[in-house]
Amino acid sequence: GSGDAEGGSSEEAKYELAVIPKGTSHEFWKSVHSGARKAEMELPVSITWMGPSKEDDRIAQIEVVDNFISKGVDGIVISPLDDTALVPVLKEAKAEGIPVVVVDSGVNWDGYESFVATDNRQGGVVAARHLAELIGGEGKVMMMRYFEGSASTSKREIGFLDTIRDEFPKVEVVSGNQFGGATSDECYQTAENLLINHQEIDGIFCACEPTTFGMLRALQDSDRAGKVRFVGFDATDKLLEGLRAGEIDGLVLQDPFRMGELAVQRMVEHLEGKPVDKFVDTGVTVATQENVDTEAIRALWNVDFDKWLK
Amino acid sequence: MNASTRSSLPLWPAIRPIAGPLLGLLLVLGLFWFLEPDAFLSARNLRTVSVQTVIVGLGAIGMTFVIASGGIDLSIGSVIALASVVAAAVAKAGYDPMLCAMAGVATGAVCGLVNGLVIARLGVIPFIATLGMMGVARGVAKWLASEQKIDAPAGWLENLMSKAEDYRILGLPQAVWLTLLLAILLGLVLRHTVLGSHTLAIGSNEDTARLCGVRVGRTKIWIYVLCGIFGGLAGVMTFGRLTVGDPTTAIGEELDVIAAVVIGGASLAGGEGRIAGSILGALLMAFLANGCNLTGVPNYVQEILIGVIIVAAVAVDRYRHRTMEA
Amino acid sequence: MNASTRSSLPLWPAIRPIAGPLLGLLLVLGLFWFLEPDAFLSARNLRTVSVQTVIVGLGAIGMTFVIASGGIDLSIGSVIALASVVAAAVAKAGYDPMLCAMAGVATGAVCGLVNGLVIARLGVIPFIATLGMMGVARGVAKWLASEQKIDAPAGWLENLMSKAEDYRILGLPQAVWLTLLLAILLGLVLRHTVLGSHTLAIGSNEDTARLCGVRVGRTKIWIYVLCGIFGGLAGVMTFGRLTVGDPTTAIGEELDVIAAVVIGGASLAGGEGRIAGSILGALLMAFLANGCNLTGVPNYVQEILIGVIIVAAVAVDRYRHRTMEA
Amino acid sequence: MRGVRKAFGPVQALAGVDLEVRPGEVHALIGENGAGKSTLMKVLSGAHRADAGSMQLDGSDYRPSGPLDARAHGVAMIYQELTLAPHLSVLENIWLGREKRGRFGRMDRKAMRPAVEAALERLEHPDIRPETLVSALSTGARQLVEVARALVGEAKVLVMDEPTSSLSRKDTERLFQVVQRLREDGVSVIYISHFLEEVEEIADRFTVLRDGETVGSGVIGEVEIERIIEMMVGRSLDEVFPQVPHEAGGVALRAQGLRGPRLLEDASFELRAGEIFGIAGLVGAGRTELLRVLQGLVPATGGRFEYLAAAKTPSGLLSEDRKEEGLAINLSLGENLTLGHAQPLLQGPWLSHARRRSLTQTWIDELAVRCAGPDQPIGDLSGGNQQKIAFARLLHAGVPVLLLDEPTRGVDVGSKVEIYRLMGKLAAQGKALLVVSSYLPELLGVCDRIAVMHRGVLGPARPVAECTEHGLLEEATRGVGEVLAATETAR
Ligand SMILES: Nc1ncnc2c1ncn2[C@@H]1O[C@H](COP(=O)(O)OP(=O)(O)OP(=O)(O)O)[C@@H](O)[C@H]1O
Ligand SMILES: Nc1ncnc2c1ncn2[C@@H]1O[C@H](COP(=O)(O)OP(=O)(O)OP(=O)(O)O)[C@@H](O)[C@H]1O
Ligand SMILES: [Mg+2]
Ligand SMILES: [Mg+2]
């Protein structure tokens, strides 16, 4: 196989796995990749990391899975872009004797061996509680959505809106239907426009990195950073900087590194005939100014890409 | 080329016009066969690539007519998305898959009709008219789908695109045969019917066509409707493949489709274009993506490669033309 | 138009060529001012929109030259991304912001040079040549950035795009002034220099230009280099704005830029185009997006609206041309 | 046709034209450039719709809704500008718009073929195969295809708008024979040409247009040619080839064994300052390519040439294809005139539009160009006036060597005389002129020396006094079997 190019000693590489993220150009996926690489180094396995040829394109992801079925890999670890659209091709993989481990986002199919993920909805719930607490349980909040059709962020967004509605009747959502757009710069632009019209808000929530980043930049630029309570999602250097500076009041963090690592581990265990858990929750944590540099939180965001992805 | 050499190579006249894309395809095949001897040319992988060619291939059939007429259709990606959403919505409402397919195709036809009318009646150039439709169709798709995907049972539409043994005909999925059949049919239409001849005439010299009594406006409308229909069909196939109607699917797909047609030997100046070439172009791009996946080449390399290949294909074609003339 | 009416409306000759986009802009302004009287025309919002116009505006300046010469540059979005990545990489290596900016602009110039060479020397049509570059530049950007954002201190580049009071000049961010200045300068270049006049001549009739001794190839190379430089500059501004180098930024931006130029009155057939019109086109699109956000209109409506406006702008322009002739 | 009017925006192309054509006659329609001949015929063929006026065909009202409708009424047309689709075959071009359909809209090529072959046979060109792509044909062959198109299918009225502008003498003769036969079959032919001797040869009657109005008509032979010219230009021309005395000086351009990539095989000559040097030859002989090589537009593949005049730009080419190459139709007179030579307009790095305007106005006055002003788009001008601007460009550039490719193609008699006079004046100023023309009387009238090009080989130059039309023609067709027969009919 071609796995020897990926490092690890080919002697040990008994299994050849395909790990298929939703896209490749994002820190989140770099972390997942790093985790997967860690498992690769420790276990008798070689992985091929291959995203859809078009970022966030369902058909392109199906084609990647197709291609790996053709190649005849020993297992597929995938973060499906769609809970339904990927089902036929995953079924096909299973029919071909290729086991599937699902990571990060779920599918409407239970033929997988294991599902390693964060409960996305829970991420929104946690964020809602944190934000509501910050603004004292009453006031106006705003949420900028990601782009149309992004399933995992939708779940977070719905989790957020539902929680606000059910648990905090005094909190009013003044804007929750505007999509930021697929890229950071589009999100930034939308955020600027939204902030102009919503001068009197107490809190903001964004459910993923690009929207959080865009909103942060827009707040900084209009001198409102730190004056509005702001809860975001995911961690990049820029967002952590904002958190430390008090411009962001909370970041909901997942554990992508562990997701990658656990997913590959589960797959190898399955291939070795061991029983594996059907669901593994890697959990969500809220990072705040106070706890961001503690050991536990640090592990979530401080993935050394250079070490793992060399 | 005189008669004797022609008879000694009986297929040459048929192959010559598509020699460029054919050669390119063979090069790609050879390269990846060398790198990945077992998997790449396996029956299973060929089947996989054939299915992956269906959507771009269908789009390329319609686009060949548009480009041969000297036009361009930037809206086809959005039309594919809109058609997939409409088909899914109809399926969700519980109607028969046949009706879904028809609704999807009809949606494409309507988009094409609007394109054609704006181009032929308002005199807006195709680039702009279809750029507008690109936004409109995408917007309508998102609106219809309430900005999310529509989950719906695709019924036998799903089987069309399925590689499972039960649904194959002679080893290939049904949709592949359908695409081939349509390619042959439309290839005949382009070369051997009045509509095809008028398409090429308009692309070659629109004023002449008008002076000779060709109803240029009406023919153009038909051409864009045809392209819309194939966009719609590709949308239906997308629905069959995804089993969801997705308003964000096929973003940027218009460029893949155009690239396939251009690699296939068509000229954006009009007057030239062959369905067979376009299908080869679509296959080339699919094999390239597939080969890159199999060999684990990162996506950005693939992106760079496709860019280089598009330019190289056209540059070589230009060079061939020039030296053939001299 | 005779001399007396001309003198009674002293500005009319200057305004007439951009009357279309100006009217469109006023309509959009009027509409949203009516819907959102307080926020829309506030100083703060005007400032916001002005910054949002910078990137598309810079791109549109370069693109106006390309389109006036009868070409097109589909790679500008990717070039913006690549330049932003290069600028960020240089900043991360600890160099001065000035050097970052120069590196970004130089990157754009190199991309433009390659485009120009492929077009002028290999004879590949601009659509294809720049379609290829679109893939190549994007791929290289992802590769350079290891498929993630490059986080780097932007220094005073950040201040250029900042709306904060400390960095404004006469109420507007510095980058806005820079864009305006460049627009005026390049507007003069297009109308009042040999390069500009040759650009329009090539767009109007390339053969004639060649016959008259215009170095068509060399001029085209300059034009694409110019467009690349402005793409690079837009990339540097993107870096200043985002404070990260993002290889996935500006996807599809080429269409926004082209739309701005076309709304501004340029013809894709070449020979026409005004920088002032293009800037108005960019402003129109920015105000539209801004107004839609302010009034809470869903994004898909905005997408549909922009599509309709692009087509309408060109259709109205065609109609005006026709009736003026009659 | 009665009282036909047609305006294009501010231009009144037809201001009340009357035209009467009888069955079975060849009717010549003549007039200066821009008189409205082509426009009138486009109205007749349904390509344009008249603003006012009426038409009758065979005694009943005739209002074609489009070219196809006109064709159905038996009106066929050969357009002035070549109207072929280069990517289609000869057969497809000939039947374009009227294809015979099989089932499912299939093109019934088999059914269409005989008529195409018959038409080409009639033009004595069975060598043009129906399935050949038009892009592979020479200019002359293309014009023949265009003629063949008009011959396919029944026609009651056949309009020929300058059908011979790219035809060789031989093919012109054949065309005339075809026209004779059509006349005998009772077909009315409307024949437009700027070659009055052609008109004399073929036409029965004539109508003269001037400024969009009918100024007279009559029977050929009853009215003297001089009188017809007077009707056309509104005054009498004292001489067709005005002589401006000029003196040949030193060598300005020398070529030795020049070869080109396509047609040019071998050209050696010396061109002197103050001399008008003519090159005759048949279509496709390679004359255009010679000029393009000399201008540097096409690289020479062999031999050498040098300009001996000391000038930054030693030569300027006047293109034979005014519309496609010679002028940028969308640009103004001034922009066209100064294109490529903006130096005189520069103030520092900036172009002065005011200077461009005044400079253009000078040339407009000097060459008596009829136009609205320097800012007018050049597409609005008549052919002759466009040609003057194209000339003015070479003068503005101040080149010592002028390469003129068919300088009077499609130019009316009045403008021709002015162009001939201009050429003489330029020679007198010491410029060297290399003139390619297919119109032999013109070469004999204005040149000092003439050489003939035959199949890419340029023959020796002879003083014009030693040349005759017959001799040049013979040299041009030398080596071709049927030459003698063709020249017999020409005499
Ligand atoms: N499509 C058009 N748009 C605008 N003006 C036109 C158009 N066609 C013709 N004209 C103008 O109408 C007038 C008559 O043109 P027309 O072509 O009929 O002249 P003509 O007699 O055929 O001249 P020539 O001998 O040069 O062919 C000219 O002034 C010409 O510029
Ligand atoms: N290098 C070239 N590329 C493209 N077209 C060319 C080239 N050289 C010549 N031609 C075209 O080919 C045709 C024939 O050229 P050639 O030089 O044989 O013509 P010619 O002797 O001037 O006769 P005529 O101009 O009357 O057709 C012309 O229409 C000319 O414009
Ligand atoms: Mg005419
Ligand atoms: Mg010639």
PDB file of N, CA and C in Angstrom, chain D residues 15-51:
ATOM      1  N   ALA D  15     -33.853  57.618 -48.362  1.00  0.00           N
ATOM      2  CA  ALA D  15     -34.765  58.748 -48.185  1.00  0.00           C
ATOM      3  C   ALA D  15     -35.772  58.792 -49.338  1.00  0.00           C
ATOM      4  N   GLY D  16     -36.428  57.696 -49.594  1.00  0.00           N
ATOM      5  CA  GLY D  16     -37.412  57.669 -50.655  1.00  0.00           C
ATOM      6  C   GLY D  16     -36.809  57.159 -51.958  1.00  0.00           C
ATOM      7  N   VAL D  17     -36.685  55.846 -52.056  1.00  0.00           N
ATOM      8  CA  VAL D  17     -36.079  55.251 -53.249  1.00  0.00           C
ATOM      9  C   VAL D  17     -37.166  54.573 -54.070  1.00  0.00           C
ATOM     10  N   ASP D  18     -37.097  54.789 -55.375  1.00  0.00           N
ATOM     11  CA  ASP D  18     -37.972  54.053 -56.284  1.00  0.00           C
ATOM     12  C   ASP D  18     -37.097  53.129 -57.122  1.00  0.00           C
ATOM     13  N   LEU D  19     -37.541  51.919 -57.299  1.00  0.00           N
ATOM     14  CA  LEU D  19     -36.782  50.979 -58.119  1.00  0.00           C
ATOM     15  C   LEU D  19     -37.754  50.058 -58.833  1.00  0.00           C
ATOM     16  N   GLU D  20     -37.530  49.903 -60.109  1.00  0.00           N
ATOM     17  CA  GLU D  20     -38.406  49.021 -60.879  1.00  0.00           C
ATOM     18  C   GLU D  20     -37.548  48.064 -61.675  1.00  0.00           C
ATOM     19  N   VAL D  21     -37.759  46.801 -61.459  1.00  0.00           N
ATOM     20  CA  VAL D  21     -36.982  45.789 -62.159  1.00  0.00           C
ATOM     21  C   VAL D  21     -37.935  44.898 -62.936  1.00  0.00           C
ATOM     22  N   ARG D  22     -37.627  44.675 -64.202  1.00  0.00           N
ATOM     23  CA  ARG D  22     -38.524  43.874 -65.042  1.00  0.00           C
ATOM     24  C   ARG D  22     -38.116  42.412 -65.013  1.00  0.00           C
ATOM     25  N   PRO D  23     -39.046  41.544 -65.316  1.00  0.00           N
ATOM     26  CA  PRO D  23     -38.694  40.124 -65.360  1.00  0.00           C
ATOM     27  C   PRO D  23     -37.635  39.877 -66.428  1.00  0.00           C
ATOM     28  N   GLY D  24     -36.709  39.022 -66.116  1.00  0.00           N
ATOM     29  CA  GLY D  24     -35.730  38.602 -67.106  1.00  0.00           C
ATOM     30  C   GLY D  24     -34.762  39.674 -67.527  1.00  0.00           C
ATOM     31  N   GLU D  25     -34.506  40.641 -66.664  1.00  0.00           N
ATOM     32  CA  GLU D  25     -33.479  41.620 -67.014  1.00  0.00           C
ATOM     33  C   GLU D  25     -32.401  41.643 -65.940  1.00  0.00           C
ATOM     34  N   VAL D  26     -31.227  42.127 -66.354  1.00  0.00           N
ATOM     35  CA  VAL D  26     -30.174  42.360 -65.383  1.00  0.00           C
ATOM     36  C   VAL D  26     -30.163  43.857 -65.128  1.00  0.00           C
ATOM     37  N   HIS D  27     -30.444  44.197 -63.872  1.00  0.00           N
ATOM     38  CA  HIS D  27     -30.600  45.603 -63.543  1.00  0.00           C
ATOM     39  C   HIS D  27     -29.439  46.032 -62.651  1.00  0.00           C
ATOM     40  N   ALA D  28     -28.686  46.988 -63.100  1.00  0.00           N
ATOM     41  CA  ALA D  28     -27.544  47.434 -62.301  1.00  0.00           C
ATOM     42  C   ALA D  28     -27.983  48.511 -61.333  1.00  0.00           C
ATOM     43  N   LEU D  29     -27.557  48.370 -60.095  1.00  0.00           N
ATOM     44  CA  LEU D  29     -27.827  49.392 -59.084  1.00  0.00           C
ATOM     45  C   LEU D  29     -26.491  50.015 -58.749  1.00  0.00           C
ATOM     46  N   ILE D  30     -26.369  51.285 -59.052  1.00  0.00           N
ATOM     47  CA  ILE D  30     -25.067  51.901 -58.828  1.00  0.00           C
ATOM     48  C   ILE D  30     -25.179  53.163 -57.993  1.00  0.00           C
ATOM     49  N   GLY D  31     -24.072  53.540 -57.433  1.00  0.00           N
ATOM     50  CA  GLY D  31     -24.051  54.709 -56.573  1.00  0.00           C
ATOM     51  C   GLY D  31     -22.792  54.712 -55.761  1.00  0.00           C
ATOM     52  N   GLU D  32     -22.522  55.865 -55.175  1.00  0.00           N
ATOM     53  CA  GLU D  32     -21.325  56.002 -54.358  1.00  0.00           C
ATOM     54  C   GLU D  32     -21.403  55.122 -53.110  1.00  0.00           C
ATOM     55  N   ASN D  33     -20.299  55.050 -52.401  1.00  0.00           N
ATOM     56  CA  ASN D  33     -20.330  54.393 -51.095  1.00  0.00           C
ATOM     57  C   ASN D  33     -21.338  55.099 -50.210  1.00  0.00           C
ATOM     58  N   GLY D  34     -22.112  54.309 -49.513  1.00  0.00           N
ATOM     59  CA  GLY D  34     -23.056  54.902 -48.586  1.00  0.00           C
ATOM     60  C   GLY D  34     -24.279  55.491 -49.250  1.00  0.00           C
ATOM     61  N   ALA D  35     -24.441  55.229 -50.560  1.00  0.00           N
ATOM     62  CA  ALA D  35     -25.621  55.761 -51.247  1.00  0.00           C
ATOM     63  C   ALA D  35     -26.877  55.033 -50.783  1.00  0.00           C
ATOM     64  N   GLY D  36     -26.700  53.849 -50.261  1.00  0.00           N
ATOM     65  CA  GLY D  36     -27.849  53.109 -49.755  1.00  0.00           C
ATOM     66  C   GLY D  36     -28.179  51.869 -50.555  1.00  0.00           C
ATOM     67  N   LYS D  37     -27.284  51.446 -51.410  1.00  0.00           N
ATOM     68  CA  LYS D  37     -27.565  50.288 -52.267  1.00  0.00           C
ATOM     69  C   LYS D  37     -27.786  49.031 -51.438  1.00  0.00           C
ATOM     70  N   SER D  38     -26.812  48.752 -50.569  1.00  0.00           N
ATOM     71  CA  SER D  38     -26.928  47.525 -49.783  1.00  0.00           C
ATOM     72  C   SER D  38     -28.142  47.581 -48.870  1.00  0.00           C
ATOM     73  N   THR D  39     -28.377  48.749 -48.309  1.00  0.00           N
ATOM     74  CA  THR D  39     -29.528  48.890 -47.421  1.00  0.00           C
ATOM     75  C   THR D  39     -30.822  48.606 -48.173  1.00  0.00           C
ATOM     76  N   LEU D  40     -30.918  49.150 -49.363  1.00  0.00           N
ATOM     77  CA  LEU D  40     -32.123  48.930 -50.167  1.00  0.00           C
ATOM     78  C   LEU D  40     -32.324  47.439 -50.436  1.00  0.00           C
ATOM     79  N   MET D  41     -31.235  46.783 -50.742  1.00  0.00           N
ATOM     80  CA  MET D  41     -31.348  45.362 -51.056  1.00  0.00           C
ATOM     81  C   MET D  41     -31.659  44.545 -49.809  1.00  0.00           C
ATOM     82  N   LYS D  42     -31.163  45.018 -48.679  1.00  0.00           N
ATOM     83  CA  LYS D  42     -31.489  44.307 -47.443  1.00  0.00           C
ATOM     84  C   LYS D  42     -32.961  44.470 -47.101  1.00  0.00           C
ATOM     85  N   VAL D  43     -33.513  45.605 -47.481  1.00  0.00           N
ATOM     86  CA  VAL D  43     -34.956  45.774 -47.303  1.00  0.00           C
ATOM     87  C   VAL D  43     -35.685  44.794 -48.206  1.00  0.00           C
ATOM     88  N   LEU D  44     -35.187  44.688 -49.429  1.00  0.00           N
ATOM     89  CA  LEU D  44     -35.827  43.784 -50.391  1.00  0.00           C
ATOM     90  C   LEU D  44     -35.751  42.333 -49.912  1.00  0.00           C
ATOM     91  N   SER D  45     -34.624  41.981 -49.314  1.00  0.00           N
ATOM     92  CA  SER D  45     -34.448  40.586 -48.917  1.00  0.00           C
ATOM     93  C   SER D  45     -34.951  40.308 -47.507  1.00  0.00           C
ATOM     94  N   GLY D  46     -35.566  41.314 -46.894  1.00  0.00           N
ATOM     95  CA  GLY D  46     -36.178  41.083 -45.592  1.00  0.00           C
ATOM     96  C   GLY D  46     -35.230  41.157 -44.427  1.00  0.00           C
ATOM     97  N   ALA D  47     -33.958  41.456 -44.675  1.00  0.00           N
ATOM     98  CA  ALA D  47     -33.010  41.556 -43.557  1.00  0.00           C
ATOM     99  C   ALA D  47     -33.257  42.827 -42.748  1.00  0.00           C
ATOM    100  N   HIS D  48     -33.720  43.891 -43.434  1.00  0.00           N
ATOM    101  CA  HIS D  48     -34.156  45.109 -42.739  1.00  0.00           C
ATOM    102  C   HIS D  48     -35.625  45.337 -43.047  1.00  0.00           C
ATOM    103  N   ARG D  49     -36.293  46.030 -42.159  1.00  0.00           N
ATOM    104  CA  ARG D  49     -37.670  46.416 -42.421  1.00  0.00           C
ATOM    105  C   ARG D  49     -37.685  47.908 -42.741  1.00  0.00           C
ATOM    106  N   ALA D  50     -38.364  48.274 -43.805  1.00  0.00           N
ATOM    107  CA  ALA D  50     -38.397  49.684 -44.208  1.00  0.00           C
ATOM    108  C   ALA D  50     -39.244  50.486 -43.231  1.00  0.00           C
ATOM    109  N   ASP D  51     -38.876  51.763 -43.048  1.00  0.00           N
ATOM    110  CA  ASP D  51     -39.690  52.644 -42.199  1.00  0.00           C
ATOM    111  C   ASP D  51     -40.934  53.089 -42.955  1.00  0.00           C
TER     112      ASP D  51
END
